[in-house]
Structures are given as structure tokens and as C-alpha cells.
Amino acid sequence: AQSVTQLDSHVSVSEGTPVLLRCNYSSSYSPSLFWYVQHPNKGLQLLLKYTSAATLVKGINGFEAEFKKSETSFHLTKPSAHMSDAAEYFCVVEMNTGFQKLVFGTGTRLLVSP
Amino acid sequence: DAGVIQSPRHEVTEMGQEVTLRCKPISGHDYLFWYRQTMMRGLELLIYFNNNVPIDDSGMPEDRFSAKMPNASFSTLKIQPSEPRDSAVYFCASSSPLGGPHAFFGQGTRLTVV
């Protein structure tokens, strides 16, 4: 079965420093992977998606993620954090059911300090 | 398009009362998902529909929960009778294979059962 593991429940960075949110996946096939962001009291917004095209995926707000099959990883990065990036981030894998069923990780809360 | 629309945004009800949550998916999307988010369990898929037909309701916690999709533009999630442990944020999402495998989420309904 497909699953994702987010390795950190909380990540703290200073404004202007790089962001790294880690995600490992488990899948018996080449999966579709996503990162969603949830700001406080808001719904979930798609940041970026990987669907077996380019392994380096660029998303909104300067975020990007690299699919590494050898490491079964799909880490989310950003060169320079902004205060507005403070939110909860979810790594997500699509189930291979043919029905677009998504499996969410447990989430990583990103804290950005001035 | 206005995106996925959920109502109400907030609901406070007394234990034992019936609660109905509503969702209008994005026009043309043929998949609709109901999720529940709690601090303890994170994001859980409750049920999803394809072309108005329930495909997988294995995530529905118990018989007190029911969901319907009478047409392509409307779905409800009903809890009867409600209990305090049902307090959570309930998200509706929709997707279409033509638009890619990711889902678009509504703003959520924050349910509090007292």
C-alpha cells in the first residue's frame, strides 16, 4: 500500500534562511506525489505535484521538491523563508486505485521567526 | 470558478442533535471527497464519490455518519446523533482526472459538539 512519512512534526527557521521539509514515501510503483499547505483556519492549497515528468518540481511561492526514487524521498525546499510561509505542510501520495484517492502524511508545522 | 464551497463555515451544536454539512464541488469535477481533520488523527478520508456514486465509505467512523450526493453539484455529510468526539474540521474536496490527480479543497466546516 502507498504511504508517506513526514519525518519532522515541527520545523523552525529564521526569516531569510532555507527551508527543508522532509518526506519519504512507500509505493510499489511510481507514485504521484504532492505537497499541500494549510494556513491557520484555512483549507488546504496545492503547492506542487509530481506525476512522473521532471523530477524537480517547482510550485507556488518559491517552493520546489525533488523526487528521488533511489531514496524514496520527496523533500520540500525553499531558498529563503518568509514570515507568511508559517503554516502546516502535508506530503501526500495518490493511491493506486484508479480513483484519485489521496493519502496524507501527518503534517509538518513550519515556524518562521523574525 | 469559485472553488469548492462548503457550508456552514462554523457549526456549534448540542450532543444528540443532527448536524448536516454541505458541499458544492467545482463544476465538472466527477470525484468528491469528505475528510475529517483532528489534532489526534490528522486528516482522514471518510468517504468519496465518483459520478455521484459512493465508491469507498470505509473511513466513515460509524453508522451515525452518512453521506449523500444527489447530483453532481451537491453533497451532504450528516451526523445523527452528534457526539462531542465528532468535533473536528470537516473538509470537502473535488477532483477530475482531466485536471490532474490532485484534489481541490474547500475551506472546511469547523464543527463543535458540546
Coordinates of N, CA and C in Angstrom, one line a residue:
Chain A
A1 N 0.8 -1.2 0.0 CA 0.0 0.0 0.0 C 0.9 1.2 0.0
Q2 N 0.3 2.3 -0.6 CA 1.1 3.5 -0.6 C 1.0 4.3 0.7
S3 N 2.1 4.9 1.1 CA 2.0 5.7 2.3 C 3.2 6.8 2.2
V4 N 3.0 7.8 3.1 CA 4.1 8.8 3.2 C 4.4 9.0 4.7
T5 N 5.7 9.3 4.9 CA 6.1 9.6 6.3 C 6.8 11.0 6.3
Q6 N 6.3 11.9 7.1 CA 6.9 13.2 7.3 C 7.7 13.1 8.5
L7 N 9.0 13.3 8.3 CA 10.0 13.0 9.3 C 10.0 14.0 10.5
D8 N 9.5 15.1 10.3 CA 9.5 16.2 11.4 C 8.1 16.7 11.6
S9 N 7.7 16.7 12.9 CA 6.4 17.3 13.2 C 6.4 18.8 13.2
H10 N 7.6 19.3 13.6 CA 7.8 20.8 13.6 C 9.2 21.1 13.1
V11 N 9.2 22.2 12.3 CA 10.5 22.8 11.8 C 10.5 24.3 12.1
S12 N 11.5 24.7 12.7 CA 11.7 26.2 13.0 C 12.8 26.8 12.2
V13 N 12.6 27.9 11.5 CA 13.6 28.6 10.8 C 13.5 30.0 11.1
S14 N 14.6 30.7 10.7 CA 14.5 32.2 10.8 C 14.2 32.8 9.4
E15 N 13.6 33.9 9.4 CA 13.2 34.5 8.1 C 14.5 34.7 7.3
G16 N 14.4 34.4 6.0 CA 15.5 34.5 5.1 C 16.5 33.3 5.0
T17 N 16.2 32.3 5.9 CA 17.1 31.1 5.8 C 16.3 30.0 5.1
P18 N 17.1 29.0 4.6 CA 16.4 28.0 3.8 C 15.5 27.1 4.6
V19 N 14.5 26.5 3.9 CA 13.5 25.6 4.4 C 13.7 24.3 3.8
L20 N 13.7 23.2 4.7 CA 13.7 21.9 4.2 C 12.6 21.1 5.1
L21 N 11.6 20.6 4.4 CA 10.6 19.7 5.0 C 10.7 18.4 4.4
R22 N 10.9 17.3 5.2 CA 11.3 16.0 4.7 C 10.1 15.1 4.6
C23 N 10.1 14.3 3.5 CA 9.0 13.4 3.2 C 9.6 12.1 2.6
N24 N 9.3 11.0 3.1 CA 9.6 9.7 2.4 C 8.3 9.0 2.1
Y25 N 8.4 8.3 1.0 CA 7.2 7.6 0.5 C 7.4 6.1 0.4
S26 N 6.3 5.4 0.4 CA 6.4 4.0 0.2 C 5.4 3.6 -0.9
S27 N 5.9 3.0 -1.9 CA 5.0 2.7 -3.0 C 5.6 1.6 -3.9
S28 N 4.7 0.7 -4.4 CA 5.2 -0.4 -5.2 C 5.3 0.0 -6.7
Y29 N 5.0 1.2 -7.0 CA 5.0 1.7 -8.3 C 5.5 3.1 -8.3
S30 N 5.6 3.8 -9.4 CA 6.0 5.2 -9.5 C 4.8 6.0 -9.1
P31 N 4.8 6.6 -8.0 CA 3.6 7.3 -7.5 C 3.4 8.7 -8.0
S32 N 2.3 9.3 -7.8 CA 2.0 10.7 -7.9 C 2.1 11.3 -6.5
L33 N 2.9 12.3 -6.3 CA 3.2 12.9 -5.0 C 2.9 14.4 -5.0
F34 N 2.5 14.9 -3.9 CA 2.0 16.3 -3.8 C 2.5 16.8 -2.5
W35 N 2.6 18.2 -2.4 CA 2.7 18.9 -1.2 C 1.5 19.9 -1.1
Y36 N 0.8 19.8 0.0 CA -0.3 20.8 0.3 C 0.2 21.7 1.5
V37 N -0.4 22.9 1.5 CA -0.1 23.8 2.6 C -1.5 24.2 3.2
Q38 N -1.5 24.3 4.5 CA -2.7 24.7 5.2 C -2.3 25.9 6.2
H39 N -2.8 27.1 5.9 CA -2.6 28.2 6.8 C -3.6 28.1 7.9
P40 N -3.4 28.7 9.0 CA -4.3 28.6 10.2 C -5.7 29.0 9.8
N41 N -6.6 28.1 10.2 CA -8.1 28.3 9.9 C -8.4 28.4 8.4
K42 N -7.6 27.8 7.6 CA -7.8 27.8 6.2 C -7.9 26.4 5.6
G43 N -8.4 26.3 4.4 CA -8.4 25.0 3.7 C -7.0 24.6 3.2
L44 N -6.9 23.5 2.5 CA -5.6 23.0 2.0 C -5.5 23.5 0.6
Q45 N -4.2 24.0 0.3 CA -3.9 24.5 -1.0 C -2.8 23.7 -1.6
L46 N -2.9 23.3 -2.9 CA -1.8 22.6 -3.5 C -0.6 23.5 -3.8
L47 N 0.5 23.0 -3.3 CA 1.8 23.7 -3.5 C 2.4 23.3 -4.8
L48 N 2.5 22.0 -5.0 CA 3.2 21.4 -6.2 C 2.8 19.9 -6.3
K49 N 3.1 19.4 -7.5 CA 2.8 18.0 -7.7 C 3.8 17.3 -8.6
Y50 N 4.1 16.1 -8.3 CA 5.0 15.3 -9.2 C 4.1 14.1 -9.8
T51 N 4.2 14.0 -11.1 CA 3.4 13.0 -11.8 C 4.2 12.3 -12.9
S52 N 5.4 11.9 -12.5 CA 6.3 11.2 -13.4 C 6.9 11.9 -14.6
A53 N 6.9 13.2 -14.5 CA 7.5 14.0 -15.5 C 8.9 14.4 -15.0
A54 N 9.2 15.7 -14.9 CA 10.5 16.1 -14.4 C 10.6 15.8 -12.9
T55 N 11.8 15.4 -12.5 CA 11.9 15.0 -11.1 C 12.0 16.2 -10.2
L56 N 12.5 17.4 -10.7 CA 12.5 18.6 -9.9 C 11.2 19.4 -10.2
V57 N 10.4 19.6 -9.2 CA 9.1 20.2 -9.5 C 9.1 21.5 -8.8
K58 N 8.7 22.5 -9.5 CA 8.5 23.9 -9.0 C 7.1 24.2 -8.7
G59 N 6.9 24.8 -7.5 CA 5.5 25.1 -7.1 C 5.3 26.6 -6.9
I60 N 4.2 26.9 -6.2 CA 3.9 28.3 -5.9 C 4.8 28.8 -4.8
N61 N 4.9 30.1 -4.7 CA 5.5 30.8 -3.6 C 7.0 30.4 -3.4
G62 N 7.6 30.0 -4.5 CA 9.1 29.8 -4.4 C 9.5 28.4 -3.9
F63 N 8.5 27.5 -3.6 CA 8.8 26.2 -3.2 C 9.1 25.3 -4.3
E64 N 9.9 24.3 -4.0 CA 10.2 23.2 -5.0 C 10.4 21.9 -4.3
A65 N 10.3 20.8 -5.0 CA 10.5 19.5 -4.4 C 11.2 18.6 -5.5
E66 N 12.0 17.7 -5.0 CA 12.7 16.8 -5.9 C 12.4 15.4 -5.6
F67 N 11.9 14.7 -6.6 CA 11.6 13.3 -6.5 C 12.9 12.5 -6.7
K68 N 13.2 11.7 -5.6 CA 14.4 10.8 -5.7 C 14.0 9.4 -5.5
K69 N 13.9 8.7 -6.6 CA 13.5 7.3 -6.5 C 14.4 6.4 -5.6
S70 N 15.7 6.7 -5.8 CA 16.7 5.8 -5.1 C 16.6 6.0 -3.6
E71 N 16.1 7.2 -3.1 CA 16.0 7.5 -1.7 C 14.5 7.4 -1.3
T72 N 13.6 7.2 -2.2 CA 12.2 7.2 -1.9 C 11.8 8.5 -1.1
S73 N 12.3 9.6 -1.6 CA 12.1 10.9 -0.9 C 11.4 11.9 -1.8
F74 N 10.8 12.8 -1.2 CA 10.2 13.9 -2.0 C 10.2 15.1 -1.0
H75 N 11.4 15.6 -0.7 CA 11.5 16.7 0.2 C 11.2 18.1 -0.4
L76 N 10.6 18.9 0.4 CA 10.1 20.2 0.0 C 11.2 21.3 0.5
T77 N 11.6 22.2 -0.4 CA 12.6 23.1 -0.1 C 12.2 24.5 -0.6
K78 N 12.8 25.5 0.1 CA 12.6 26.9 -0.4 C 13.9 27.6 0.1
P79 N 14.5 28.4 -0.8 CA 15.8 29.0 -0.5 C 15.8 30.0 0.6
S80 N 14.6 30.7 0.8 CA 14.6 31.8 1.8 C 13.2 31.9 2.3
A81 N 13.1 31.6 3.6 CA 11.7 31.6 4.2 C 11.2 33.0 4.5
H82 N 9.9 33.2 4.3 CA 9.2 34.4 4.6 C 8.3 34.1 5.8
M83 N 7.9 35.2 6.5 CA 7.0 35.0 7.6 C 5.7 34.4 7.2
S84 N 5.3 34.7 6.0 CA 4.0 34.2 5.5 C 4.0 32.7 5.2
D85 N 5.2 32.1 5.2 CA 5.3 30.7 5.0 C 4.9 29.8 6.2
A86 N 4.8 30.5 7.3 CA 4.4 29.7 8.5 C 3.0 29.1 8.4
A87 N 3.0 27.8 8.4 CA 1.8 27.0 8.1 C 2.1 25.5 8.4
E88 N 1.1 24.7 8.1 CA 1.2 23.3 8.2 C 1.4 22.7 6.8
Y89 N 2.3 21.8 6.6 CA 2.6 21.3 5.3 C 2.4 19.8 5.3
F90 N 1.7 19.3 4.2 CA 1.3 17.9 4.2 C 1.9 17.3 2.9
C91 N 2.6 16.2 3.1 CA 3.1 15.4 1.9 C 2.0 14.4 1.6
V92 N 1.7 14.2 0.4 CA 0.5 13.4 0.0 C 0.9 12.4 -1.1
V93 N 0.4 11.2 -1.1 CA 0.6 10.3 -2.2 C -0.7 9.8 -2.7
E94 N -0.8 9.6 -4.0 CA -2.0 9.1 -4.6 C -2.1 7.6 -4.6
M95 N -3.2 7.0 -4.1 CA -3.3 5.6 -4.0 C -3.5 5.1 -5.5
N96 N -2.9 3.9 -5.7 CA -3.0 3.3 -7.0 C -4.3 2.5 -7.1
T97 N -5.4 3.2 -6.9 CA -6.7 2.5 -7.0 C -7.4 2.9 -8.3
G98 N -6.9 3.9 -9.0 CA -7.6 4.4 -10.2 C -8.7 5.4 -9.8
F99 N -8.8 5.7 -8.5 CA -9.9 6.6 -8.1 C -9.4 7.8 -7.5
Q100 N -8.1 8.2 -7.7 CA -7.6 9.5 -7.3 C -7.7 9.7 -5.7
K101 N -7.6 8.6 -5.0 CA -7.7 8.6 -3.6 C -6.3 9.1 -3.0
L102 N -6.3 10.1 -2.2 CA -5.1 10.6 -1.6 C -4.9 10.2 -0.2
V103 N -3.6 9.9 0.1 CA -3.2 9.5 1.5 C -2.3 10.6 2.0
F104 N -2.7 11.2 3.1 CA -1.9 12.3 3.7 C -0.9 11.9 4.7
G105 N 0.2 12.6 4.7 CA 1.1 12.4 5.9 C 0.6 13.1 7.1
T106 N 1.3 13.0 8.2 CA 0.8 13.6 9.4 C 1.0 15.1 9.6
G107 N 1.8 15.7 8.6 CA 1.9 17.1 8.6 C 3.2 17.6 9.3
T108 N 3.8 18.7 8.8 CA 4.9 19.3 9.4 C 4.5 20.8 9.6
R109 N 4.6 21.2 10.9 CA 4.3 22.6 11.1 C 5.6 23.5 11.0
L110 N 5.6 24.4 10.1 CA 6.7 25.3 9.9 C 6.5 26.6 10.6
L111 N 7.5 26.9 11.5 CA 7.5 28.1 12.3 C 8.6 29.0 11.7
V112 N 8.3 30.3 11.5 CA 9.3 31.2 10.9 C 9.4 32.4 11.9
S113 N 10.6 32.6 12.4 CA 10.8 33.6 13.4 C 11.5 34.8 12.7
P114 N 11.3 36.0 13.2 CA 11.9 37.2 12.6 C 13.4 37.2 12.7
Chain B
D1 N -14.2 29.9 -11.7 CA -14.9 29.1 -10.8 C -14.6 29.5 -9.3
A2 N -15.6 29.4 -8.5 CA -15.4 29.8 -7.1 C -14.7 28.8 -6.2
G3 N -14.4 27.7 -6.8 CA -13.8 26.6 -6.0 C -14.8 25.8 -5.3
V4 N -14.3 24.9 -4.4 CA -15.2 24.1 -3.6 C -15.8 24.9 -2.5
I5 N -17.1 24.9 -2.4 CA -17.8 25.7 -1.4 C -18.5 24.8 -0.4
Q6 N -18.1 25.1 0.9 CA -18.7 24.4 2.0 C -19.5 25.3 2.9
S7 N -20.6 24.7 3.4 CA -21.4 25.5 4.4 C -21.9 24.6 5.5
P8 N -22.1 25.1 6.7 CA -21.6 26.4 7.1 C -20.1 26.3 7.4
R9 N -19.5 27.5 7.7 CA -18.1 27.5 8.0 C -17.8 27.1 9.4
H10 N -18.8 27.4 10.3 CA -18.7 27.0 11.7 C -20.1 26.5 12.1
E11 N -20.1 25.5 12.9 CA -21.3 24.9 13.5 C -21.1 24.5 14.9
V12 N -21.9 25.0 15.8 CA -21.9 24.6 17.2 C -23.2 24.0 17.5
T13 N -23.2 22.8 18.0 CA -24.5 22.1 18.3 C -24.3 21.3 19.6
E14 N -25.5 20.9 20.1 CA -25.5 20.2 21.3 C -25.5 18.7 21.0
M15 N -24.9 18.0 21.9 CA -24.8 16.5 21.8 C -26.2 15.9 21.6
G16 N -26.3 15.0 20.6 CA -27.6 14.4 20.3 C -28.3 15.0 19.2
Q17 N -27.9 16.2 18.8 CA -28.6 16.8 17.7 C -28.0 16.3 16.3
E18 N -28.9 16.5 15.3 CA -28.4 16.2 14.0 C -27.7 17.3 13.4
V19 N -26.6 17.0 12.7 CA -25.8 18.0 12.0 C -25.7 17.7 10.5
T20 N -25.8 18.6 9.7 CA -25.7 18.4 8.2 C -24.7 19.4 7.7
L21 N -23.7 18.9 7.1 CA -22.6 19.7 6.4 C -22.9 19.6 4.9
R22 N -22.6 20.7 4.2 CA -22.9 20.8 2.8 C -21.7 21.1 2.0
C23 N -21.7 20.7 0.7 CA -20.6 20.9 -0.1 C -21.0 21.0 -1.6
K24 N -20.5 22.0 -2.2 CA -20.7 22.2 -3.7 C -19.3 22.0 -4.4
P25 N -19.1 21.0 -5.1 CA -17.8 20.8 -5.8 C -17.6 21.7 -6.9
I26 N -16.4 21.7 -7.5 CA -16.1 22.5 -8.6 C -16.8 21.9 -9.8
S27 N -17.5 22.8 -10.6 CA -18.2 22.3 -11.8 C -17.4 21.5 -12.7
G28 N -17.9 20.3 -13.1 CA -17.1 19.4 -14.0 C -16.3 18.4 -13.3
H29 N -16.1 18.5 -12.0 CA -15.3 17.5 -11.3 C -16.2 16.3 -11.0
D30 N -15.7 15.1 -11.2 CA -16.5 14.0 -11.0 C -16.2 13.1 -9.8
Y31 N -15.2 13.6 -9.1 CA -14.8 13.0 -7.8 C -15.1 13.9 -6.7
L32 N -15.7 13.4 -5.6 CA -15.9 14.3 -4.4 C -15.5 13.5 -3.2
F33 N -14.8 14.2 -2.3 CA -14.2 13.5 -1.1 C -14.7 14.3 0.2
W34 N -14.9 13.5 1.2 CA -15.1 14.1 2.5 C -14.0 13.7 3.5
Y35 N -13.3 14.7 4.1 CA -12.2 14.4 5.0 C -12.6 15.0 6.4
R36 N -12.0 14.4 7.4 CA -12.1 15.0 8.8 C -10.7 15.2 9.3
Q37 N -10.5 16.4 9.9 CA -9.2 16.7 10.5 C -9.3 17.0 12.0
T38 N -8.5 16.2 12.8 CA -8.4 16.4 14.2 C -7.0 16.5 14.6
M39 N -6.7 17.0 15.8 CA -5.4 17.1 16.3 C -4.8 15.7 16.5
M40 N -5.7 14.8 17.0 CA -5.2 13.4 17.3 C -5.0 12.6 16.1
R41 N -5.8 12.7 15.1 CA -5.8 11.7 14.0 C -5.4 12.3 12.7
G42 N -5.1 13.6 12.7 CA -4.8 14.3 11.4 C -5.9 14.3 10.4
L43 N -5.6 14.2 9.1 CA -6.6 14.2 8.1 C -7.0 12.7 7.7
E44 N -8.2 12.5 7.8 CA -8.8 11.1 7.5 C -9.8 11.2 6.4
L45 N -9.7 10.4 5.4 CA -10.7 10.3 4.4 C -11.9 9.5 4.9
L46 N -13.0 10.1 4.8 CA -14.2 9.5 5.3 C -14.9 8.7 4.2
I47 N -15.1 9.3 3.1 CA -15.9 8.7 2.0 C -15.6 9.5 0.7
Y48 N -15.7 8.8 -0.4 CA -15.6 9.5 -1.7 C -16.5 9.0 -2.7
F49 N -16.9 9.9 -3.6 CA -17.9 9.6 -4.6 C -17.2 9.7 -6.0
N50 N -17.7 9.0 -6.9 CA -17.4 9.1 -8.3 C -18.7 9.2 -9.1
N51 N -18.9 10.3 -9.9 CA -20.1 10.4 -10.6 C -21.3 10.2 -9.7
N52 N -21.3 10.8 -8.6 CA -22.4 10.8 -7.6 C -22.6 9.4 -6.9
V53 N -21.8 8.5 -7.2 CA -21.9 7.1 -6.6 C -20.9 7.0 -5.5
P54 N -21.3 6.6 -4.3 CA -20.2 6.3 -3.2 C -19.4 5.1 -3.6
I55 N -18.1 5.3 -3.6 CA -17.1 4.3 -4.0 C -16.5 3.6 -2.8
D56 N -16.1 4.4 -1.8 CA -15.4 3.8 -0.7 C -15.9 4.6 0.6
D57 N -16.6 4.0 1.5 CA -17.0 4.6 2.7 C -16.4 4.0 3.9
S58 N -15.3 3.3 3.7 CA -14.6 2.6 4.8 C -14.1 3.5 5.9
G59 N -13.9 4.7 5.6 CA -13.4 5.7 6.5 C -14.5 6.3 7.4
M60 N -15.7 6.0 7.1 CA -16.8 6.6 7.9 C -16.8 5.9 9.3
P61 N -16.7 6.7 10.4 CA -16.4 6.1 11.7 C -17.5 5.2 12.2
E62 N -18.7 5.5 12.0 CA -19.8 4.6 12.5 C -21.1 5.0 11.8
D63 N -22.1 4.2 12.1 CA -23.4 4.4 11.5 C -24.1 5.7 11.7
R64 N -23.6 6.5 12.7 CA -24.1 7.8 12.9 C -23.8 8.8 11.7
F65 N -22.8 8.4 11.0 CA -22.4 9.2 9.9 C -23.0 8.7 8.6
S66 N -23.5 9.6 7.7 CA -23.9 9.2 6.4 C -23.7 10.3 5.4
A67 N -23.4 10.0 4.2 CA -23.2 11.0 3.2 C -24.0 10.7 1.9
K68 N -24.4 11.7 1.3 CA -25.2 11.6 0.0 C -24.7 12.5 -1.0
M69 N -24.9 12.2 -2.3 CA -24.6 13.1 -3.4 C -25.7 12.9 -4.4
P70 N -26.8 13.7 -4.2 CA -28.0 13.5 -5.0 C -27.8 14.0 -6.4
N71 N -26.8 14.9 -6.6 CA -26.5 15.3 -8.0 C -25.0 15.8 -8.1
A72 N -24.6 16.1 -9.3 CA -23.2 16.4 -9.5 C -22.7 17.7 -8.8
S73 N -23.6 18.5 -8.3 CA -23.2 19.8 -7.8 C -23.5 19.9 -6.3
F74 N -23.8 18.8 -5.6 CA -24.2 19.0 -4.2 C -23.9 17.6 -3.4
S75 N -23.4 17.8 -2.2 CA -23.2 16.6 -1.4 C -23.4 17.0 0.1
T76 N -23.9 16.1 0.9 CA -24.1 16.4 2.3 C -23.4 15.3 3.1
L77 N -22.9 15.7 4.3 CA -22.4 14.7 5.3 C -23.3 15.0 6.5
K78 N -23.9 13.9 7.0 CA -24.8 14.1 8.1 C -24.3 13.3 9.3
I79 N -24.5 13.8 10.5 CA -24.1 13.1 11.7 C -25.4 13.1 12.6
Q80 N -25.9 11.9 12.9 CA -27.1 11.8 13.7 C -27.1 10.6 14.6
P81 N -27.1 10.7 15.9 CA -26.9 11.9 16.7 C -25.5 12.3 16.8
S82 N -25.2 13.6 17.0 CA -23.8 14.0 17.1 C -23.3 13.8 18.6
E83 N -22.0 13.6 18.7 CA -21.3 13.4 20.0 C -20.1 14.4 20.1
P84 N -19.7 14.7 21.3 CA -18.6 15.6 21.4 C -17.3 15.2 20.7
R85 N -17.1 13.9 20.6 CA -15.9 13.4 19.9 C -16.0 13.6 18.4
D86 N -17.1 14.0 17.9 CA -17.2 14.3 16.5 C -16.7 15.7 16.1
S87 N -16.4 16.5 17.2 CA -15.8 17.8 17.0 C -14.5 17.8 16.2
A88 N -14.5 18.5 15.1 CA -13.4 18.4 14.1 C -13.6 19.5 13.0
V89 N -12.7 19.5 12.1 CA -12.9 20.3 10.9 C -13.1 19.3 9.8
Y90 N -14.2 19.5 9.1 CA -14.6 18.6 8.0 C -14.3 19.3 6.7
F91 N -13.6 18.7 5.8 CA -13.2 19.2 4.5 C -13.9 18.4 3.4
C92 N -14.4 19.1 2.4 CA -14.8 18.6 1.2 C -13.8 18.9 0.1
A93 N -13.6 18.0 -0.8 CA -12.7 18.2 -1.9 C -13.2 17.6 -3.2
S94 N -12.8 18.1 -4.3 CA -13.3 17.5 -5.6 C -12.1 17.5 -6.5
S95 N -12.2 16.6 -7.5 CA -11.2 16.5 -8.5 C -11.7 15.9 -9.8
S96 N -10.9 16.0 -10.8 CA -11.2 15.4 -12.1 C -10.0 14.8 -12.7
P97 N -10.0 13.6 -13.3 CA -8.8 13.1 -14.0 C -8.3 14.0 -15.0
L98 N -9.2 14.8 -15.6 CA -8.8 15.7 -16.7 C -7.9 16.8 -16.2
G99 N -8.1 17.1 -14.9 CA -7.4 18.2 -14.3 C -6.2 17.8 -13.5
G100 N -5.8 16.5 -13.6 CA -4.7 16.0 -12.8 C -5.2 15.3 -11.6
P101 N -4.3 14.5 -11.0 CA -4.7 13.7 -9.9 C -4.8 14.4 -8.5
H102 N -4.6 15.7 -8.4 CA -4.7 16.3 -7.2 C -6.1 16.8 -6.9
A103 N -6.5 17.1 -5.7 CA -7.8 17.5 -5.3 C -7.8 19.0 -4.9
F104 N -8.9 19.6 -5.1 CA -9.1 21.0 -4.6 C -10.0 20.9 -3.4
F105 N -9.6 21.6 -2.4 CA -10.3 21.6 -1.1 C -11.1 22.8 -0.8
G106 N -12.2 22.6 -0.1 CA -13.0 23.7 0.4 C -12.3 24.3 1.6
Q107 N -12.9 25.3 2.2 CA -12.4 26.0 3.4 C -12.6 25.2 4.7
G108 N -13.5 24.2 4.6 CA -13.8 23.4 5.8 C -14.9 23.9 6.6
T109 N -15.5 23.0 7.4 CA -16.5 23.3 8.4 C -16.0 22.9 9.7
R110 N -15.9 23.9 10.6 CA -15.4 23.6 12.0 C -16.7 23.2 12.8
L111 N -16.7 22.0 13.2 CA -17.9 21.5 14.0 C -17.5 21.4 15.4
T112 N -18.3 21.9 16.3 CA -18.1 21.8 17.7 C -19.4 21.2 18.3
V113 N -19.3 20.1 19.0 CA -20.4 19.4 19.6 C -20.2 19.6 21.1
V114 N -21.1 20.2 21.8 CA -21.0 20.5 23.2 C -22.0 19.6 24.0

